[in-house]
mmCIF file of N, CA and C in Angstrom:
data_model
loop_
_atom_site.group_PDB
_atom_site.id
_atom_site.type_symbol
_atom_site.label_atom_id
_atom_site.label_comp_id
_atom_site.label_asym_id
_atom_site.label_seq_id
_atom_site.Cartn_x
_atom_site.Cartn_y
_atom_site.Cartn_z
ATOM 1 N N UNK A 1 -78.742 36.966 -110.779
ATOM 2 C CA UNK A 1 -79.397 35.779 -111.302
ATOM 3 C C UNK A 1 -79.491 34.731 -110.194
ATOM 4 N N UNK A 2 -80.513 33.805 -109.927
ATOM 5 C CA UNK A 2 -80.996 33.121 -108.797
ATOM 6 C C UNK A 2 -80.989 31.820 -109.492
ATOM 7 N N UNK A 3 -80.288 30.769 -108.441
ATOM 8 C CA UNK A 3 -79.493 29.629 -109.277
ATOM 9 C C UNK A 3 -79.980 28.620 -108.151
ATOM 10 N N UNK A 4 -80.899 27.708 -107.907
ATOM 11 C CA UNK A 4 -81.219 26.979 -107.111
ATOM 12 C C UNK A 4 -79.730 26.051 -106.870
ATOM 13 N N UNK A 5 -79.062 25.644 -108.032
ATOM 14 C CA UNK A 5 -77.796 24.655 -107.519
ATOM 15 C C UNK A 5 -77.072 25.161 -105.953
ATOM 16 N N UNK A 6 -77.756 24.616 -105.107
ATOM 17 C CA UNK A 6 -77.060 24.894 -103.708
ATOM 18 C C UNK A 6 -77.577 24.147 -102.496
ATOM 19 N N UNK A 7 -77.036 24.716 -101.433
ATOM 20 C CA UNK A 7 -77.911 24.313 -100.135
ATOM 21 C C UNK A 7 -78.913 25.001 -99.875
ATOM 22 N N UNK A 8 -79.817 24.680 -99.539
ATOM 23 C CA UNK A 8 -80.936 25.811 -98.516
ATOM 24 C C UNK A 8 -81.300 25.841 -97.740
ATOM 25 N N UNK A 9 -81.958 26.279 -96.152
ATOM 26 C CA UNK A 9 -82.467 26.291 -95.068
ATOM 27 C C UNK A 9 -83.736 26.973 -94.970
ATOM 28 N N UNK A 10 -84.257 26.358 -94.196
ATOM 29 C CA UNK A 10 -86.084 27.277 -94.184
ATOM 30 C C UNK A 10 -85.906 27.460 -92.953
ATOM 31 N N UNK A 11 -87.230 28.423 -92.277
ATOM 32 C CA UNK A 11 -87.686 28.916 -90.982
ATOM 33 C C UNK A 11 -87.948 27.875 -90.002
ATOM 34 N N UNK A 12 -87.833 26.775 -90.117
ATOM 35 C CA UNK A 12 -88.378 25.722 -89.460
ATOM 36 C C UNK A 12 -86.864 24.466 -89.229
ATOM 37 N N UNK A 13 -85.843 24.684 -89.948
ATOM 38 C CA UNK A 13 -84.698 24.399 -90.319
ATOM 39 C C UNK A 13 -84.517 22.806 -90.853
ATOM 40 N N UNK A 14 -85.326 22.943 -91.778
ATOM 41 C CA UNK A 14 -85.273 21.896 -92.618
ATOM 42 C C UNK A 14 -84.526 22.602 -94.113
ATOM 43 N N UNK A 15 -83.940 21.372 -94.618
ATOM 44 C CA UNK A 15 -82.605 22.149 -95.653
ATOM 45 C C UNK A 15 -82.841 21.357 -96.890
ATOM 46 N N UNK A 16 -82.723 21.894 -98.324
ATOM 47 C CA UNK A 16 -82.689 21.669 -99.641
ATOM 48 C C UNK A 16 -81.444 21.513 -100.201
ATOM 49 N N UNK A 17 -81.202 20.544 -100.866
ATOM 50 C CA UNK A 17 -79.705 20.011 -101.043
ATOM 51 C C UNK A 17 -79.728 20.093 -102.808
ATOM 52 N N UNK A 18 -79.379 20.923 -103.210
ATOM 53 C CA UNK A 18 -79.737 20.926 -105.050
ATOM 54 C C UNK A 18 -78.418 20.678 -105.676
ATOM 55 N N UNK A 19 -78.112 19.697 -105.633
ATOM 56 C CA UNK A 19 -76.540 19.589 -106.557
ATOM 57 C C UNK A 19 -76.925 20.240 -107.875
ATOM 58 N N UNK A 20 -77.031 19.796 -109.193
ATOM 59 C CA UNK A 20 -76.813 19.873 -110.336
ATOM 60 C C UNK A 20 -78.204 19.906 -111.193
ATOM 61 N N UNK A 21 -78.849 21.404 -111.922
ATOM 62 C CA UNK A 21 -79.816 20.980 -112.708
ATOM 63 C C UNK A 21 -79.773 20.653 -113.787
ATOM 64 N N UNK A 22 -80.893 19.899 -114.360
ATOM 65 C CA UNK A 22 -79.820 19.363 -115.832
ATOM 66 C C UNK A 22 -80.535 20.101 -116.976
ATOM 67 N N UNK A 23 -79.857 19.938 -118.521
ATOM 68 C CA UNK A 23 -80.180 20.884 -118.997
ATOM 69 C C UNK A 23 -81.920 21.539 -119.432
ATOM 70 N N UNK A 24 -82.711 20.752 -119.177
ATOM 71 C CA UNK A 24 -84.338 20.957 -119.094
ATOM 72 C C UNK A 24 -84.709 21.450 -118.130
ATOM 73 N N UNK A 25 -83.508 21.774 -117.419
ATOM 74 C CA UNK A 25 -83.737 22.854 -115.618
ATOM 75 C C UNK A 25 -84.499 22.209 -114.411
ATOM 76 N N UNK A 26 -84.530 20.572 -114.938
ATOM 77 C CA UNK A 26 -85.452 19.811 -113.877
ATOM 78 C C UNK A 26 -83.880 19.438 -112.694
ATOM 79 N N UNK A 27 -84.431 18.582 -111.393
ATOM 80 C CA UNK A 27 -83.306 18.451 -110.814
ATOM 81 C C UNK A 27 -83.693 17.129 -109.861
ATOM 82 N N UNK A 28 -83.038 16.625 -109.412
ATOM 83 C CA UNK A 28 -83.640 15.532 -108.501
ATOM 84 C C UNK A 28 -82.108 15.480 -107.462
ATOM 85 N N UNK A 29 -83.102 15.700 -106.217
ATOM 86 C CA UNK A 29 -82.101 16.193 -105.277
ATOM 87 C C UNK A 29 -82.368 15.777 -103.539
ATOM 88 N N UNK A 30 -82.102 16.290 -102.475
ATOM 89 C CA UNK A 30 -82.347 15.798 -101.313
ATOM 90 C C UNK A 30 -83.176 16.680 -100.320
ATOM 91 N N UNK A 31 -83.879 16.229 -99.033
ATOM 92 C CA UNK A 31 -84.486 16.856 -98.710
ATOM 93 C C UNK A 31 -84.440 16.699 -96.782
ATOM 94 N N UNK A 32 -83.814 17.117 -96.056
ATOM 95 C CA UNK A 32 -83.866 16.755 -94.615
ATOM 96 C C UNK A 32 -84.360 17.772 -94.005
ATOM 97 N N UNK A 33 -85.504 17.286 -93.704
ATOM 98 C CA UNK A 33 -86.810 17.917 -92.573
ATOM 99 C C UNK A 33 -86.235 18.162 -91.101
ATOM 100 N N UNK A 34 -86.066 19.092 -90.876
ATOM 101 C CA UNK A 34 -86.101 19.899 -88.993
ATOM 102 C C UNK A 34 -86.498 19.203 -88.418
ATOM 103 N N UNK A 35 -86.422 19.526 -86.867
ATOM 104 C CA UNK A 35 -86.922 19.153 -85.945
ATOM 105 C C UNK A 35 -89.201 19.030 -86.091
ATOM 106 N N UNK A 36 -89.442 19.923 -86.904
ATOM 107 C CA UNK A 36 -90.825 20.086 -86.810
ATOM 108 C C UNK A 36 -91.296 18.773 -87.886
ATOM 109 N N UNK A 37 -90.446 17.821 -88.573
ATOM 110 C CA UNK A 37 -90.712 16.945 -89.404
ATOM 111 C C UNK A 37 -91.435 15.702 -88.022
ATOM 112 N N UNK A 38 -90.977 15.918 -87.032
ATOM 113 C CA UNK A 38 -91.670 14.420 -86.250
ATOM 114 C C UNK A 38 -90.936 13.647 -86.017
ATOM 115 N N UNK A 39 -90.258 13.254 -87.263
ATOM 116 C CA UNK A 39 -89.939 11.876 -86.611
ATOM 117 C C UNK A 39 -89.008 11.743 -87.065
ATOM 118 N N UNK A 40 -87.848 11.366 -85.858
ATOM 119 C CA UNK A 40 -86.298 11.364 -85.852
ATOM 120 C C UNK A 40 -85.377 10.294 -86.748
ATOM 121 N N UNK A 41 -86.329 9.620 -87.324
ATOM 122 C CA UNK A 41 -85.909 8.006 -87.943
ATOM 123 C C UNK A 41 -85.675 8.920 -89.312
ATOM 124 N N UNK A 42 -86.253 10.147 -90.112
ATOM 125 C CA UNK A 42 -86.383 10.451 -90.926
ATOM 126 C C UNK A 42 -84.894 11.501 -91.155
ATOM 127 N N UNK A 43 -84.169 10.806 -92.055
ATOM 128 C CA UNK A 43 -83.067 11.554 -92.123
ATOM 129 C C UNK A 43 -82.719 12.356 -93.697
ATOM 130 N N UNK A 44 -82.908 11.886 -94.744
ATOM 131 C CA UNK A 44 -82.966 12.182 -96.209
ATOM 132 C C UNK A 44 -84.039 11.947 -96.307
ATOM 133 N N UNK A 45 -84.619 12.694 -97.349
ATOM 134 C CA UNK A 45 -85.863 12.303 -98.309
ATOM 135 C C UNK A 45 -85.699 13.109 -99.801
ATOM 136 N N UNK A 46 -86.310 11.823 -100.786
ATOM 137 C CA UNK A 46 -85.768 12.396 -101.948
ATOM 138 C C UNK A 46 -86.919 13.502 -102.709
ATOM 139 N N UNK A 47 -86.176 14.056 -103.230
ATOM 140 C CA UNK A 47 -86.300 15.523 -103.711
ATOM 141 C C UNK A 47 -86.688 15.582 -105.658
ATOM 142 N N UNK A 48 -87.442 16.089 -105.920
ATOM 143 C CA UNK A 48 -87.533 16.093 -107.383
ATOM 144 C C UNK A 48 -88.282 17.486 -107.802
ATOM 145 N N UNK A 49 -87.826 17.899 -109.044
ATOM 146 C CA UNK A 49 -88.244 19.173 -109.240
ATOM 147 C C UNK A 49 -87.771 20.089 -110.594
ATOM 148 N N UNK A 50 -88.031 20.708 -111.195
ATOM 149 C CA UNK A 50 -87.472 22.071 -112.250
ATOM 150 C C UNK A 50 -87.854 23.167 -111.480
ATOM 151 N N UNK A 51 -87.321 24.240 -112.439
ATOM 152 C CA UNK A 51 -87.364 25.546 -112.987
ATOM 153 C C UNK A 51 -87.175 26.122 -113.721
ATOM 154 N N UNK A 52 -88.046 27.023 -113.805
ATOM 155 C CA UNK A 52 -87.413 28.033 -115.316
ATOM 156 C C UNK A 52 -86.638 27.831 -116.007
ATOM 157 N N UNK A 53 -86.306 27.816 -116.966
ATOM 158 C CA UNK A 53 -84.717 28.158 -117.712
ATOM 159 C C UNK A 53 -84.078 29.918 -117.033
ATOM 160 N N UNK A 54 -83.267 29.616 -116.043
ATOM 161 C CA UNK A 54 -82.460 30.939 -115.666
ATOM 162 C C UNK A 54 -81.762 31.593 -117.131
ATOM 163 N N UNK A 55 -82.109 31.872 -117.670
ATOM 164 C CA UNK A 55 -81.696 32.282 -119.390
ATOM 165 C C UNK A 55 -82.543 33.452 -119.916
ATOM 166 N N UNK A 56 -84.182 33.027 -119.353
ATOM 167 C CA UNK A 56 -85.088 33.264 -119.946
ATOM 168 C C UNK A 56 -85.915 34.691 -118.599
ATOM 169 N N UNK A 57 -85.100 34.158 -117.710
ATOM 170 C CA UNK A 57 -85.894 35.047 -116.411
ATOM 171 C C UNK A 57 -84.734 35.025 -115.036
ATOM 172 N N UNK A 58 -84.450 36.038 -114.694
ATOM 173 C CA UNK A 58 -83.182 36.150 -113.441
ATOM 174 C C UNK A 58 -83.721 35.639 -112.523
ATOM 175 N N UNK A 59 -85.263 35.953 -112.050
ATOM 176 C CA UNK A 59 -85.464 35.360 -110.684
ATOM 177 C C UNK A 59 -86.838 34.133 -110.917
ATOM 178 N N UNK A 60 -86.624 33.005 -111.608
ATOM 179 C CA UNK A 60 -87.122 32.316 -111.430
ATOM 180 C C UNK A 60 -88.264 31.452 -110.545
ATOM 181 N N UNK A 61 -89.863 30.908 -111.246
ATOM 182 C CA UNK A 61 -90.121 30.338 -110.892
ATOM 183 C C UNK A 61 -89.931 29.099 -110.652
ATOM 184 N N UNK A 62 -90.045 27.739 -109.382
ATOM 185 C CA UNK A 62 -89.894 26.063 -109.385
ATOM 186 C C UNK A 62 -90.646 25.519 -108.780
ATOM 187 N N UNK A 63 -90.898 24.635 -108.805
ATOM 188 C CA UNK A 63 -91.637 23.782 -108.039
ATOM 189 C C UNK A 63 -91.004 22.471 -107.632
ATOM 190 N N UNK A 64 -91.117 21.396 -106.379
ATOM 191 C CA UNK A 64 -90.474 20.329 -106.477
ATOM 192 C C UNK A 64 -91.485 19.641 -105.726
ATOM 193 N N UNK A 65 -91.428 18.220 -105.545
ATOM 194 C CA UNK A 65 -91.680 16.948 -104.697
ATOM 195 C C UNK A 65 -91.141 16.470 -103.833
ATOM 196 N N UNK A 66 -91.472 16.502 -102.511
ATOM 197 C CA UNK A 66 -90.899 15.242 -101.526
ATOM 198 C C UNK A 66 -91.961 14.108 -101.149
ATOM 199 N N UNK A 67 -91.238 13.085 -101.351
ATOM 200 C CA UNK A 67 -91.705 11.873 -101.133
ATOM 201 C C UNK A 67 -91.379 11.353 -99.894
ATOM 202 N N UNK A 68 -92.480 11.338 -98.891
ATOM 203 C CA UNK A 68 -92.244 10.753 -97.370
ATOM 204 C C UNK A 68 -92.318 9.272 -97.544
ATOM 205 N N UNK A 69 -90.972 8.776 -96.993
ATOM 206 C CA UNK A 69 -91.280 7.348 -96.895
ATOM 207 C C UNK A 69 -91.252 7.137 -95.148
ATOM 208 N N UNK A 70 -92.213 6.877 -94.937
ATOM 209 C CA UNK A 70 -93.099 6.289 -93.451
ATOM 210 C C UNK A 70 -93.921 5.234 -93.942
ATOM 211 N N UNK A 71 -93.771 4.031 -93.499
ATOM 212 C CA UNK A 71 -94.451 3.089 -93.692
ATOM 213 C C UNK A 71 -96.095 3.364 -92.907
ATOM 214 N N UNK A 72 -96.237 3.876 -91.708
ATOM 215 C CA UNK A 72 -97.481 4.077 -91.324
ATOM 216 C C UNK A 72 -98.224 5.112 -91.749
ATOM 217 N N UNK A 73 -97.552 6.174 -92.444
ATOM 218 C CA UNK A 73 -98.420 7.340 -93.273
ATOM 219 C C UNK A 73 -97.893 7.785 -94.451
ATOM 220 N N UNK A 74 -98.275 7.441 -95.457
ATOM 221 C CA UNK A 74 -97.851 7.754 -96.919
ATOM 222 C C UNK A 74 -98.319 9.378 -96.482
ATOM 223 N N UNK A 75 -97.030 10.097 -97.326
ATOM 224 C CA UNK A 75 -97.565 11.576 -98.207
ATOM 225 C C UNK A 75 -96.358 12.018 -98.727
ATOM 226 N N UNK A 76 -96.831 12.878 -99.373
ATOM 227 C CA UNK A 76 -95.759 13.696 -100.331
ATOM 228 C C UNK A 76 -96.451 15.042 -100.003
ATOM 229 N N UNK A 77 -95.080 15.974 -100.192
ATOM 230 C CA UNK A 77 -95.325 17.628 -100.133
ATOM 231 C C UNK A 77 -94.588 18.068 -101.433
ATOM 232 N N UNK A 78 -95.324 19.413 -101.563
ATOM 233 C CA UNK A 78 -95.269 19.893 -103.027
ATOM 234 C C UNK A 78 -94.796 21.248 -102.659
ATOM 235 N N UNK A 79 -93.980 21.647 -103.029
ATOM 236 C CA UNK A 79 -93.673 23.205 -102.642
ATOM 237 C C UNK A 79 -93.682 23.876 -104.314
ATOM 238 N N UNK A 80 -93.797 25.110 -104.130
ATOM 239 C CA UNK A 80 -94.294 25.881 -105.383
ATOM 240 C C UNK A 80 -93.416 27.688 -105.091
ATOM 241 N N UNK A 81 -92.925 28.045 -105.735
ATOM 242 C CA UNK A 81 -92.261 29.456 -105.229
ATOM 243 C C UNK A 81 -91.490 29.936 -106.307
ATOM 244 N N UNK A 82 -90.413 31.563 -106.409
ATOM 245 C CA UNK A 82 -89.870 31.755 -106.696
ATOM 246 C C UNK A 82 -88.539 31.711 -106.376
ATOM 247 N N UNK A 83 -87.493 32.385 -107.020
ATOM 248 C CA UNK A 83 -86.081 32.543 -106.204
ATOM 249 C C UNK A 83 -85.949 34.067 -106.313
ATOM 250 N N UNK A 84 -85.749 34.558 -105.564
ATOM 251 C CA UNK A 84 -85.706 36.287 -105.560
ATOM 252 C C UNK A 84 -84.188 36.360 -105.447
ATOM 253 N N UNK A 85 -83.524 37.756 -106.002
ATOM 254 C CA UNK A 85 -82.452 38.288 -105.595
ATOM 255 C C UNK A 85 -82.671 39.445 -105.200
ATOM 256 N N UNK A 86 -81.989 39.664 -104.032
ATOM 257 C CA UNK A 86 -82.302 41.163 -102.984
ATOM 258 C C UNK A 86 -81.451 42.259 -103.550
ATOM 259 N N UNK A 87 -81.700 43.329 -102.688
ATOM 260 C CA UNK A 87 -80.820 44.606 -103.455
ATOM 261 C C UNK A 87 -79.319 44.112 -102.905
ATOM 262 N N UNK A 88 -79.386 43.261 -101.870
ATOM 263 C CA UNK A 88 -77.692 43.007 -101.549
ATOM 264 C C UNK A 88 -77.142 41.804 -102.210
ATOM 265 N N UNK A 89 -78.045 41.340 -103.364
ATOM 266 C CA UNK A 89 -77.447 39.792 -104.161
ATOM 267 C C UNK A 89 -77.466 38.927 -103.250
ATOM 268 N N UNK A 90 -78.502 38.587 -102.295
ATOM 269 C CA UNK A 90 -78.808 37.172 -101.380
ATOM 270 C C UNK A 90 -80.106 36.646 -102.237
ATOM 271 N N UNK A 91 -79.830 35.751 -102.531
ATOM 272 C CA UNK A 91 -80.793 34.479 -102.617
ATOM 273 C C UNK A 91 -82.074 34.402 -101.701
ATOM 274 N N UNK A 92 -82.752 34.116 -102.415
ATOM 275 C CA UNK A 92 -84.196 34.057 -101.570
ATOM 276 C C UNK A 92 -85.005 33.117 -102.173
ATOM 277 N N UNK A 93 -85.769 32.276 -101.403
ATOM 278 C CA UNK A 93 -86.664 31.468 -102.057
ATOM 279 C C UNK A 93 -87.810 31.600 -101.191
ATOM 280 N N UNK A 94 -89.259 31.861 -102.112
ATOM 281 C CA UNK A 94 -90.660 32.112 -101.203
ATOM 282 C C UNK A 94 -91.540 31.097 -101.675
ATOM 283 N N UNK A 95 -91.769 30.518 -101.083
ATOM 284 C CA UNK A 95 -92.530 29.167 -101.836
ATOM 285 C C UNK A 95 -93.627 28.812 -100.468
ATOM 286 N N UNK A 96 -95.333 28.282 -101.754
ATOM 287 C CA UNK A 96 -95.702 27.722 -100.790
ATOM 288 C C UNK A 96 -96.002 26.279 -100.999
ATOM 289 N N UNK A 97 -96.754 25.287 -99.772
ATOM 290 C CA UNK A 97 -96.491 23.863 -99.896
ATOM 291 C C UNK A 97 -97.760 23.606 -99.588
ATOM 292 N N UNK A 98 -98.128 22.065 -100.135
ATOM 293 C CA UNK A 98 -99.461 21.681 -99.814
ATOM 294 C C UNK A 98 -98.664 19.940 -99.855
ATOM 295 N N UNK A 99 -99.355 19.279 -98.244
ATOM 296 C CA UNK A 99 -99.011 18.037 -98.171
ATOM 297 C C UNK A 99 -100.687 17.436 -97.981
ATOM 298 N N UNK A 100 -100.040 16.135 -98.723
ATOM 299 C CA UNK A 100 -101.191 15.579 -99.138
ATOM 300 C C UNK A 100 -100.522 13.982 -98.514
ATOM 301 N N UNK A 101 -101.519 13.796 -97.018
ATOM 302 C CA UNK A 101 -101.553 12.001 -96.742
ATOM 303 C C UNK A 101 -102.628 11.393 -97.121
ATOM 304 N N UNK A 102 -102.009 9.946 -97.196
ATOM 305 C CA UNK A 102 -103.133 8.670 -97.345
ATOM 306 C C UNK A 102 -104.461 8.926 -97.140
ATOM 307 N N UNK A 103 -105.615 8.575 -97.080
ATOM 308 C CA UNK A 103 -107.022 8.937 -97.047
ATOM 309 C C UNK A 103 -107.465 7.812 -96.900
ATOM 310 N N UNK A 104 -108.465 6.948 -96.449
ATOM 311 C CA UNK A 104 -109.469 6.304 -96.277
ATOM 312 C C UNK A 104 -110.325 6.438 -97.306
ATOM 313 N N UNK A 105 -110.722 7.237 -97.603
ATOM 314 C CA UNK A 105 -111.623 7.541 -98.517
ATOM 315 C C UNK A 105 -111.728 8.839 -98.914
ATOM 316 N N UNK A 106 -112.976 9.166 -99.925
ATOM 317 C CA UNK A 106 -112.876 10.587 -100.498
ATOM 318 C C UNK A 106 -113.607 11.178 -99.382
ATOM 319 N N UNK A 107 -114.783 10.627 -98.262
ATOM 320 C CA UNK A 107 -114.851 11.397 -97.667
ATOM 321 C C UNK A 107 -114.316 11.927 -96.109
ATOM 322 N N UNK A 108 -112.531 11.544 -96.005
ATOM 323 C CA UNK A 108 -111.900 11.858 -95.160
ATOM 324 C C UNK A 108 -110.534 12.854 -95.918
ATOM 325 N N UNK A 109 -110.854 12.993 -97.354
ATOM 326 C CA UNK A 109 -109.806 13.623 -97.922
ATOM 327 C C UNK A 109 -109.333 15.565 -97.486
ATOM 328 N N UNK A 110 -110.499 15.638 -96.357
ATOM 329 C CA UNK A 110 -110.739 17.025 -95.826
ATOM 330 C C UNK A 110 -109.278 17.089 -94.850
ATOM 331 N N UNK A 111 -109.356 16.111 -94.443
ATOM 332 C CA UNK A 111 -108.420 16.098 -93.303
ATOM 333 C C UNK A 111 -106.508 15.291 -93.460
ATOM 334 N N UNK A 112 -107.020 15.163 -95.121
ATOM 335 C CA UNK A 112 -105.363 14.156 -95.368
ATOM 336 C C UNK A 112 -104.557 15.663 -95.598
ATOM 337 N N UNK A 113 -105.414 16.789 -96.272
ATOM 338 C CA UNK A 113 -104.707 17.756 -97.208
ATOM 339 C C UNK A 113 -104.288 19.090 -96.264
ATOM 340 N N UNK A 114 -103.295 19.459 -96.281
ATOM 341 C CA UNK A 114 -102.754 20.605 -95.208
ATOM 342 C C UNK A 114 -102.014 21.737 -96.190
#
């Protein structure tokens, strides 16, 4: 069974901090971006999110929010994934993300969305 309550690390080594989900399986938690985040001033960022009811399904779908606070570029990233368990009982999470900055307008919104 795949239990987001933990730490996590990605390929890029930015880490997911999930203390406690509550009982609607939502969670609001922390988020510190790697070296590939930019910018060194950026140390926490807060974290919000559910999943599944682990009750209902062992390897769960979630989704969560990070909210960039940079005063010179608003955005938030959205990650979307499962939690897998391997044939050796390791944890896995495959998720993908779409960040969305500030815009000028609708017709520069080509270039806010990654």
């Amino acid at each position: 069974q795949c239990l987001l309550s933990k730490s996590w690390g990605s390929d890029a080594s930015c880490r997911m901090v999930v203390s406690v989900l509550s009982k609607d399986s939502s969670f609001s938690s922390s988020y510190l971006p790697g070296p590939a985040a930019g910018d060194p001033k950026i140390l926490t960022l807060p974290l919000e999110g559910s999943q599944q009811d682990v009750g209902l399904v062992s390897q769960p779908t979630f989704s969560f929010t990070v909210r960039w606070q940079l005063r010179e570029r608003a955005r938030m990233t959205t990650f979307l994934g499962q939690c897998y368990v391997g044939t050796n009982r390791e944890e896995t999470l495959h998720t993908l993300w779409l960040l969305q900055e500030v815009a000028e307008g609708p017709a520069e919104d080509w270039k806010a969305t990654r």
